[in-house]
Short mmCIF file of N, CA and C in Angstrom, two decimals:
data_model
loop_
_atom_site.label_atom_id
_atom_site.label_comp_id
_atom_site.label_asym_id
_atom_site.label_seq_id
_atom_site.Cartn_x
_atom_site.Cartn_y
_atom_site.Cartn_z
N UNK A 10 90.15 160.62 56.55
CA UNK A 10 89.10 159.77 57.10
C UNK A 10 89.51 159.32 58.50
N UNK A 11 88.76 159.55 59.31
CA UNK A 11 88.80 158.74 60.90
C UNK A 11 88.85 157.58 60.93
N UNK A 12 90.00 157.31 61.66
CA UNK A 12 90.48 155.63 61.94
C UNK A 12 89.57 154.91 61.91
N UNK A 13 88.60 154.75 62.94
CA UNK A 13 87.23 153.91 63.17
C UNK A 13 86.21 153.84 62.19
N UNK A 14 86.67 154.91 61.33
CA UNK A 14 85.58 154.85 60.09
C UNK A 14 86.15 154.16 59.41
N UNK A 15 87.58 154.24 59.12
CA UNK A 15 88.50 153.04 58.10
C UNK A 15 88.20 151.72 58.49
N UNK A 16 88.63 151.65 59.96
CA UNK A 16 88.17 150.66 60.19
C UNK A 16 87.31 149.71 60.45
N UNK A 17 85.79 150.48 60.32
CA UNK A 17 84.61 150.13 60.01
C UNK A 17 84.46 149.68 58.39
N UNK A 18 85.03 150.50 58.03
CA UNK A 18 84.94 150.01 56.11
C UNK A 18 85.90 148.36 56.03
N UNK A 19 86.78 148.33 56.59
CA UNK A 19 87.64 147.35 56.29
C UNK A 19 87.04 146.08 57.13
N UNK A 20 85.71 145.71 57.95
CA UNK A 20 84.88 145.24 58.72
C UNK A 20 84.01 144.92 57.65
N UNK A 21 83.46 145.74 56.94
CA UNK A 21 82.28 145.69 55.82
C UNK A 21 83.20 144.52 55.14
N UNK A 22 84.56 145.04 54.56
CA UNK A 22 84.74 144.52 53.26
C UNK A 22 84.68 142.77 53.68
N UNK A 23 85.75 142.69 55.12
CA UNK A 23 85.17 141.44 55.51
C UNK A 23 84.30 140.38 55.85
N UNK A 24 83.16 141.39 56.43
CA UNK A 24 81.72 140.15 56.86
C UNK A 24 81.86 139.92 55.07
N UNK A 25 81.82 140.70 54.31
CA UNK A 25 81.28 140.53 52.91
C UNK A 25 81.96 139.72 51.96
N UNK A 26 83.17 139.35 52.48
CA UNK A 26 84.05 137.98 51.71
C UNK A 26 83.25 137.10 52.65
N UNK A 27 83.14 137.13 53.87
CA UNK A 27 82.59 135.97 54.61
C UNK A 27 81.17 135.47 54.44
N UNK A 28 80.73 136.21 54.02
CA UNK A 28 79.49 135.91 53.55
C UNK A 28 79.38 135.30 52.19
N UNK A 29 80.26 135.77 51.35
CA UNK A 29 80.34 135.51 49.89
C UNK A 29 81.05 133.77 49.85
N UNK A 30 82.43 133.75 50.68
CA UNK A 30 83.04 132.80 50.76
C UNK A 30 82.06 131.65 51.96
N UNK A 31 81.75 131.79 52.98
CA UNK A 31 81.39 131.44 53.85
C UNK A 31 82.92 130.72 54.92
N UNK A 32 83.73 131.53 54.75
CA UNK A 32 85.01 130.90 55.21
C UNK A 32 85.10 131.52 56.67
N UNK A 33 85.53 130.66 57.80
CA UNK A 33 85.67 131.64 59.06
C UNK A 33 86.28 133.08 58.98
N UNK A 34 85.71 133.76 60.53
CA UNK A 34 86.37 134.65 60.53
C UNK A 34 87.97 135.47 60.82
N UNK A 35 88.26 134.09 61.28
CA UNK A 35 89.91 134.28 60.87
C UNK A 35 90.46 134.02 59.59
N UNK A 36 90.55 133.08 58.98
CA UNK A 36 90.90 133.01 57.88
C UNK A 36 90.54 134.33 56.72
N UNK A 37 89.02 134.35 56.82
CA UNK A 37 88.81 135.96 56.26
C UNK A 37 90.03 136.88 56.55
N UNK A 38 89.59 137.11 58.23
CA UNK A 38 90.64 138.06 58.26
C UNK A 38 91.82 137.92 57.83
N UNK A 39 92.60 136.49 57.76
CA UNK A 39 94.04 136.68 57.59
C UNK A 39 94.44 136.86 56.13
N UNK A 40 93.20 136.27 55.28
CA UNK A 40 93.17 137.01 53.98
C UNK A 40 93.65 138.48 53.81
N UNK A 41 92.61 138.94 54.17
CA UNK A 41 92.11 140.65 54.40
C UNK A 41 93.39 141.17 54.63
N UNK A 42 94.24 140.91 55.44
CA UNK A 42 95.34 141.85 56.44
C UNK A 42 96.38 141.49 55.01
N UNK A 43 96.43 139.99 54.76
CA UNK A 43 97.65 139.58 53.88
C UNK A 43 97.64 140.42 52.74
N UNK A 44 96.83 140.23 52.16
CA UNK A 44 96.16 141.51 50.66
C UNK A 44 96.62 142.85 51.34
N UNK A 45 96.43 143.60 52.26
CA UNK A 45 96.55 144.44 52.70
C UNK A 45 97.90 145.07 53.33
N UNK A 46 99.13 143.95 53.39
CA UNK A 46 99.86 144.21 54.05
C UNK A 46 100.68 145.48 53.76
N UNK A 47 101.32 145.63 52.58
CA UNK A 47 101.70 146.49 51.84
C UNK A 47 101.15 148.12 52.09
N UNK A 48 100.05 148.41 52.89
CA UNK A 48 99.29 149.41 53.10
C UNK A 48 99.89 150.10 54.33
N UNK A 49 100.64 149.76 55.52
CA UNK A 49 100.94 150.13 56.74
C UNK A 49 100.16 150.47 57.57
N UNK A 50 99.06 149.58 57.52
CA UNK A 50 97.63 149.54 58.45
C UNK A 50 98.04 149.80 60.13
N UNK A 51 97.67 151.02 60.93
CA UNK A 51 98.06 150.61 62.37
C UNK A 51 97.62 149.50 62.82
N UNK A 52 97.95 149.33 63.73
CA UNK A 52 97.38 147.89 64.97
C UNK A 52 96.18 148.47 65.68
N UNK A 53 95.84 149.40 66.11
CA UNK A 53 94.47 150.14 66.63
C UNK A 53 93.62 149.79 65.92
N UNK A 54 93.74 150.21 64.36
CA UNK A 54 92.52 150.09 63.18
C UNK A 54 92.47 148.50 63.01
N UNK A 55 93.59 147.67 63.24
CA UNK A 55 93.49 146.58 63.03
C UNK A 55 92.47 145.96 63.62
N UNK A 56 93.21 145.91 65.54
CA UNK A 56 92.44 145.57 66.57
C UNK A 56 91.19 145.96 66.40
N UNK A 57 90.53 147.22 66.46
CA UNK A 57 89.25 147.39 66.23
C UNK A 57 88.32 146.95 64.90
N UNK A 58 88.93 146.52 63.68
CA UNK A 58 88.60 145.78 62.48
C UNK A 58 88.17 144.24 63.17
N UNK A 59 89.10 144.15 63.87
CA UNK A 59 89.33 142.08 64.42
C UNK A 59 88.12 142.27 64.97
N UNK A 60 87.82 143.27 66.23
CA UNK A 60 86.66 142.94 67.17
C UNK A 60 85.35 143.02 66.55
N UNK A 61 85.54 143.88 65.84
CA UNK A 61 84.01 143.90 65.04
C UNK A 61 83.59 143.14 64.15
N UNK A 62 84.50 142.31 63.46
CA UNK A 62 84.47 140.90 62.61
C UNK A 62 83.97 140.18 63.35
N UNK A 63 85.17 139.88 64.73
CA UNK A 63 84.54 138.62 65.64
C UNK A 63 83.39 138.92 66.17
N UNK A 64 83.18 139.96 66.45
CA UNK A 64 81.73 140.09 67.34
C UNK A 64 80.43 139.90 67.24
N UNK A 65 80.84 140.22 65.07
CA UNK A 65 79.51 140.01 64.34
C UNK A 65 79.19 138.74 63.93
N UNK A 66 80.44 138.10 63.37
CA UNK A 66 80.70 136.81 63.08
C UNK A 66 79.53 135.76 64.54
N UNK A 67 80.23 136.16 65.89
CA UNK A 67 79.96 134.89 66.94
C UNK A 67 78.07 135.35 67.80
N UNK A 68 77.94 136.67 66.82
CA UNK A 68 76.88 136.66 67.45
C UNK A 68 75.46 136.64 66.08
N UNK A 69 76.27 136.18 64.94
CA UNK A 69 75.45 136.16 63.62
C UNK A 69 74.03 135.64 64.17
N UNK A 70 73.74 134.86 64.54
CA UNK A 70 72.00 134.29 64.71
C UNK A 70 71.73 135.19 65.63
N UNK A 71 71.86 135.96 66.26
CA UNK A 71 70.70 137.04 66.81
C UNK A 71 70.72 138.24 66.32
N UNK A 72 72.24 138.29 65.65
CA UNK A 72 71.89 139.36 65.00
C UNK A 72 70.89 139.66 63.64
N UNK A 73 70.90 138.41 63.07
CA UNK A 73 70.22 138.05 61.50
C UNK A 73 68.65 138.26 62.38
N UNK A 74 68.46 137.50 63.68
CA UNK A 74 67.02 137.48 63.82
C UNK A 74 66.64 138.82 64.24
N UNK A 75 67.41 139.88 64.79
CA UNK A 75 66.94 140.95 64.87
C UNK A 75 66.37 142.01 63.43
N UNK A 76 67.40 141.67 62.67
CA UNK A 76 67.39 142.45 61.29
C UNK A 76 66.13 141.92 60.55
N UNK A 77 65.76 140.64 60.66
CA UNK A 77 64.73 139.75 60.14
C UNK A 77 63.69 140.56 61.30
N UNK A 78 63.41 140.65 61.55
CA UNK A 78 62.07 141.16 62.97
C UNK A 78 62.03 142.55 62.49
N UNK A 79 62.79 143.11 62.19
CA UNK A 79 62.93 144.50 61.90
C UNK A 79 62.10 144.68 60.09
N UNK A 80 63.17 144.16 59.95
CA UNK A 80 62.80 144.38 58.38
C UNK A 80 61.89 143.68 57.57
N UNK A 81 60.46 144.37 57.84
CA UNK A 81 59.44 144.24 57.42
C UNK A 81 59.40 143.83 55.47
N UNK A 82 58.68 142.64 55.09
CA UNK A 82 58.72 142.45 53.74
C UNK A 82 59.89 142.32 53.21
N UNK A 83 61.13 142.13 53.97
CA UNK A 83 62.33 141.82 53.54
C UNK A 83 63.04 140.25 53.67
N UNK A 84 63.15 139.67 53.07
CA UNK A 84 64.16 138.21 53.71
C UNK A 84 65.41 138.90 53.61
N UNK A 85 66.12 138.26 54.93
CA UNK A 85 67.57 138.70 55.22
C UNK A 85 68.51 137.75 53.88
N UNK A 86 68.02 136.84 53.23
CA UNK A 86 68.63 136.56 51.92
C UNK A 86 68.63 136.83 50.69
N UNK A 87 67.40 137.68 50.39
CA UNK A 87 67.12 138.25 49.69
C UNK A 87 67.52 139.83 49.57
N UNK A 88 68.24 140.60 50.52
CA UNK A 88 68.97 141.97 50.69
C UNK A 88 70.41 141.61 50.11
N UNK A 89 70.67 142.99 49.59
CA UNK A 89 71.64 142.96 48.89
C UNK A 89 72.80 142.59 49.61
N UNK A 90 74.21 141.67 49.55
CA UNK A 90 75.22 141.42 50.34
C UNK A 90 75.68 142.43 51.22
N UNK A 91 75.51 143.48 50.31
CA UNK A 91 76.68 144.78 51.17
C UNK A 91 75.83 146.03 52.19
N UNK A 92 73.87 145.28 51.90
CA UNK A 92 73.28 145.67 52.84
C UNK A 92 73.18 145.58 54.50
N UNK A 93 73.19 143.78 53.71
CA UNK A 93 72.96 142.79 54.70
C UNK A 93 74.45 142.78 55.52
N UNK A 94 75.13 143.36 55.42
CA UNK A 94 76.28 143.30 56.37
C UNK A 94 76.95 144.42 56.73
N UNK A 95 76.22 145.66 56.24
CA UNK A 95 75.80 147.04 56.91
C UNK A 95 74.93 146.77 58.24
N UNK A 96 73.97 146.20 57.67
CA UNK A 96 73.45 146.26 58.86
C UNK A 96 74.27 145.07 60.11
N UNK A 97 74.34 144.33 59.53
CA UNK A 97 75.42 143.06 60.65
C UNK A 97 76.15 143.53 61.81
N UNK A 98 77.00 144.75 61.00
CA UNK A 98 77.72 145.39 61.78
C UNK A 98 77.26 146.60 62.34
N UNK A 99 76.32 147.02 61.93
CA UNK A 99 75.59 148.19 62.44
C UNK A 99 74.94 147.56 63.81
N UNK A 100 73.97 146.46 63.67
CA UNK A 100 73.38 145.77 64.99
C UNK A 100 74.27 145.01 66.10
N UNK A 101 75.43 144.93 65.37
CA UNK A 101 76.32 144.40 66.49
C UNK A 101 76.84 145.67 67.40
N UNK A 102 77.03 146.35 66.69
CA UNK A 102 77.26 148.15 67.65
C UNK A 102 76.48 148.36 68.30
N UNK A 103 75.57 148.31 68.23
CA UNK A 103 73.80 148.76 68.71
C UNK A 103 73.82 147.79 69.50
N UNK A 104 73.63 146.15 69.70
CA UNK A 104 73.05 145.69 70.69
C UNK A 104 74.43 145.01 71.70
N UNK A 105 75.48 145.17 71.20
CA UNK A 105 76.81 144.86 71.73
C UNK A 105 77.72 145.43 72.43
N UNK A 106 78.02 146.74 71.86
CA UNK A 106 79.17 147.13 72.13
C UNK A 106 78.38 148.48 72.73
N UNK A 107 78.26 149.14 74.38
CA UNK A 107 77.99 150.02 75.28
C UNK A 107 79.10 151.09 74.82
N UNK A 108 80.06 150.76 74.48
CA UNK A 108 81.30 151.56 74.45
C UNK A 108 80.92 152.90 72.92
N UNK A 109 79.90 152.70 72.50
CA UNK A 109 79.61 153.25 70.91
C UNK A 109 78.67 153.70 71.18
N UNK A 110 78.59 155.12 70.87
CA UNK A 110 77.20 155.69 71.50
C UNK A 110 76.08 155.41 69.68
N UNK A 111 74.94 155.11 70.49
CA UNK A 111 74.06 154.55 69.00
C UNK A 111 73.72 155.41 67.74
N UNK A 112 73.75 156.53 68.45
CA UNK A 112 73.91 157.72 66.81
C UNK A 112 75.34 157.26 66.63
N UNK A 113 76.23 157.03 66.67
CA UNK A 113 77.61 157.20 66.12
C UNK A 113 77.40 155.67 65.30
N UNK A 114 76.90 154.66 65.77
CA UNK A 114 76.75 153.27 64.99
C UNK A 114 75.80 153.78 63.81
N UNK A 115 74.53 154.60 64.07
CA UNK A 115 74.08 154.08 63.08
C UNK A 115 74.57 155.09 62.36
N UNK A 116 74.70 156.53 62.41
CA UNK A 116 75.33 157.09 61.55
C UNK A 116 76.78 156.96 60.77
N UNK A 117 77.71 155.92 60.95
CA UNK A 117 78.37 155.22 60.57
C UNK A 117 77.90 154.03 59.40
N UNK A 118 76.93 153.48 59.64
CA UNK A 118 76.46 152.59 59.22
C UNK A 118 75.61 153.37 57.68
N UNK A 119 74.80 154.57 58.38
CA UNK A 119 74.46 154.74 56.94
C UNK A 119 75.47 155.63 55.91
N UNK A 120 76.45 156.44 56.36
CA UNK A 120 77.37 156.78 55.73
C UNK A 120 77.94 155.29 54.62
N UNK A 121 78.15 154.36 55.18
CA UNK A 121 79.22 153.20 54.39
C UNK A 121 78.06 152.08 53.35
N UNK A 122 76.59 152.76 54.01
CA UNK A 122 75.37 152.22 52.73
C UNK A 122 75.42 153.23 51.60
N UNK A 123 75.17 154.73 52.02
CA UNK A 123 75.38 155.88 51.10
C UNK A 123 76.65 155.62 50.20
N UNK A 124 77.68 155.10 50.21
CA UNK A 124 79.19 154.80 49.76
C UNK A 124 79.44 153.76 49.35
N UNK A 125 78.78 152.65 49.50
CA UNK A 125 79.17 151.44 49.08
C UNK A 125 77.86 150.94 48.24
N UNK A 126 76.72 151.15 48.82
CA UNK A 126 75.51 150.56 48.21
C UNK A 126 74.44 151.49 47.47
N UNK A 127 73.49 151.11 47.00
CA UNK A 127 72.07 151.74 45.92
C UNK A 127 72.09 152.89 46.92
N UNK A 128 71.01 154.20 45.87
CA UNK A 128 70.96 155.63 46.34
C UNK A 128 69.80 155.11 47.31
N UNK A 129 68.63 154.40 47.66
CA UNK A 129 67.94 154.45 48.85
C UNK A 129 68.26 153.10 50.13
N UNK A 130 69.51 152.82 50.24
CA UNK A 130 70.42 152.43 51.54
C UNK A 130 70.39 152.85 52.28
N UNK A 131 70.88 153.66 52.05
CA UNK A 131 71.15 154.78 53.44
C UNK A 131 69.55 154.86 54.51
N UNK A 132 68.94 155.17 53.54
CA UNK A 132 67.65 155.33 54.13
C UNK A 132 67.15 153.83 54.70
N UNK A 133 67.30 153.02 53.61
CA UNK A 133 67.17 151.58 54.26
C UNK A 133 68.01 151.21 55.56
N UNK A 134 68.99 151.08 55.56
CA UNK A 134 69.77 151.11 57.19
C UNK A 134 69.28 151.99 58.19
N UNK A 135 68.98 152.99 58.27
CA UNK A 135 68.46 153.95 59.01
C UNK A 135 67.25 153.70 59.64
N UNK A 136 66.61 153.49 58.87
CA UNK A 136 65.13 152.66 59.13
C UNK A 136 65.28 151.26 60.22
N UNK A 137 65.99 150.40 59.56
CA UNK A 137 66.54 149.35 60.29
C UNK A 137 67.09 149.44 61.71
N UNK A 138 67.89 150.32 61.38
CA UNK A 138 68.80 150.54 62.50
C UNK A 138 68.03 151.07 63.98
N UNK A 139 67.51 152.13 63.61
CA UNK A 139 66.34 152.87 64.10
C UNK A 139 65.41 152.41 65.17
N UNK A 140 64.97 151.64 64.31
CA UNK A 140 64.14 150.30 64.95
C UNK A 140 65.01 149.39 66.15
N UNK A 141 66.20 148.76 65.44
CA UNK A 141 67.04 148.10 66.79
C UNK A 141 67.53 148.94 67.93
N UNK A 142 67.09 149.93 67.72
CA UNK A 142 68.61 151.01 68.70
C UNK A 142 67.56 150.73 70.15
N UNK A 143 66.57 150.69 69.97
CA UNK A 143 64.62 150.97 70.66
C UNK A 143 65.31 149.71 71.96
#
C-alpha cells in the first residue's frame, strides 16, 4: 500500500475517534501514534497523517457547510461516522490543499468508503465529492 494512502487511512481512523470522542486534535493524535507506537510508523506518513488531521480539524465549519450544501436530503448528523469523515477529509483535499491533484483526493476518498464503509459509499462520496471539486 502507498504511504499517502496509509496515511490517509490512519487520518480517517482519527477524525473518527474525534468525532466519536469529541477530544482535540492533538490529544487524538497523541492517542493514535501512542497505540501505534510499536508499528515503526515513518515520520513522512506521520507528518502527512498530522496535516490532514489538523487541517480538517481547524477548518471543520466550512468544511461541514460545504458537505451540508452538497448533500442533498442528507443531515451531516445523520451520515454514517466513517462517511462523514470520508468526506471531511476528502473536502479538505479538494478545497485546501493545491498540492493534491482532485482526482487523486477524491479517488482516495472513495477507495477508503469502498473499504471501510456500506457497498453504496463509494458512490456516495463520489457524488459528494464531485460536486465540491466544481
Amino acid at each position: 500500500m502507498r504511504r499517502r494512502t496509509r496515511a490517509r487511512e490512519f487520518a480517517l481512523q482519527v477524525l473518527y475517534q474525534m468525532d466519536i470522542t469529541h477530544d482535540a486534535p492533538e490529544a487524538s493524535l497523541d492517542n493514535f501514534w501512542q497505540a501505534h507506537s510499536e508499528e515503526g510508523i515513518e515520520e513522512d506518513m506521520k507528518n502527512f497523517t498530522t496535516e490532514l488531521v489538523r487541517g480538517a480539524a481547524d477548518n471543520l465549519g466550512v468544511i461541514d457547510k460545504k458537505i451540508s450544501q452538497y448533500a442533498t436530503n442528507w443531515q451531516l448528523e445523520r451520515m454514517a461516522v466513517v462517511d462523514r469523515n470520508i468526506l471531511r477529509l476528502g473536502c479538505y483535499e479538494l478545497m485546501f490543499r493545491e498540492d493534491i491533484p482532485p482526482k487523486v483526493s477524491i479517488n482516495e476518498a472513495v477507495e477508503l468508503a469502498k473499504k471501510y464503509s456500506g457497498l453504496e459509499s463509494g458512490k456516495f462520496v463520489n457524488a459528494i465529492l464531485d460536486k465540491v471539486k466544481i
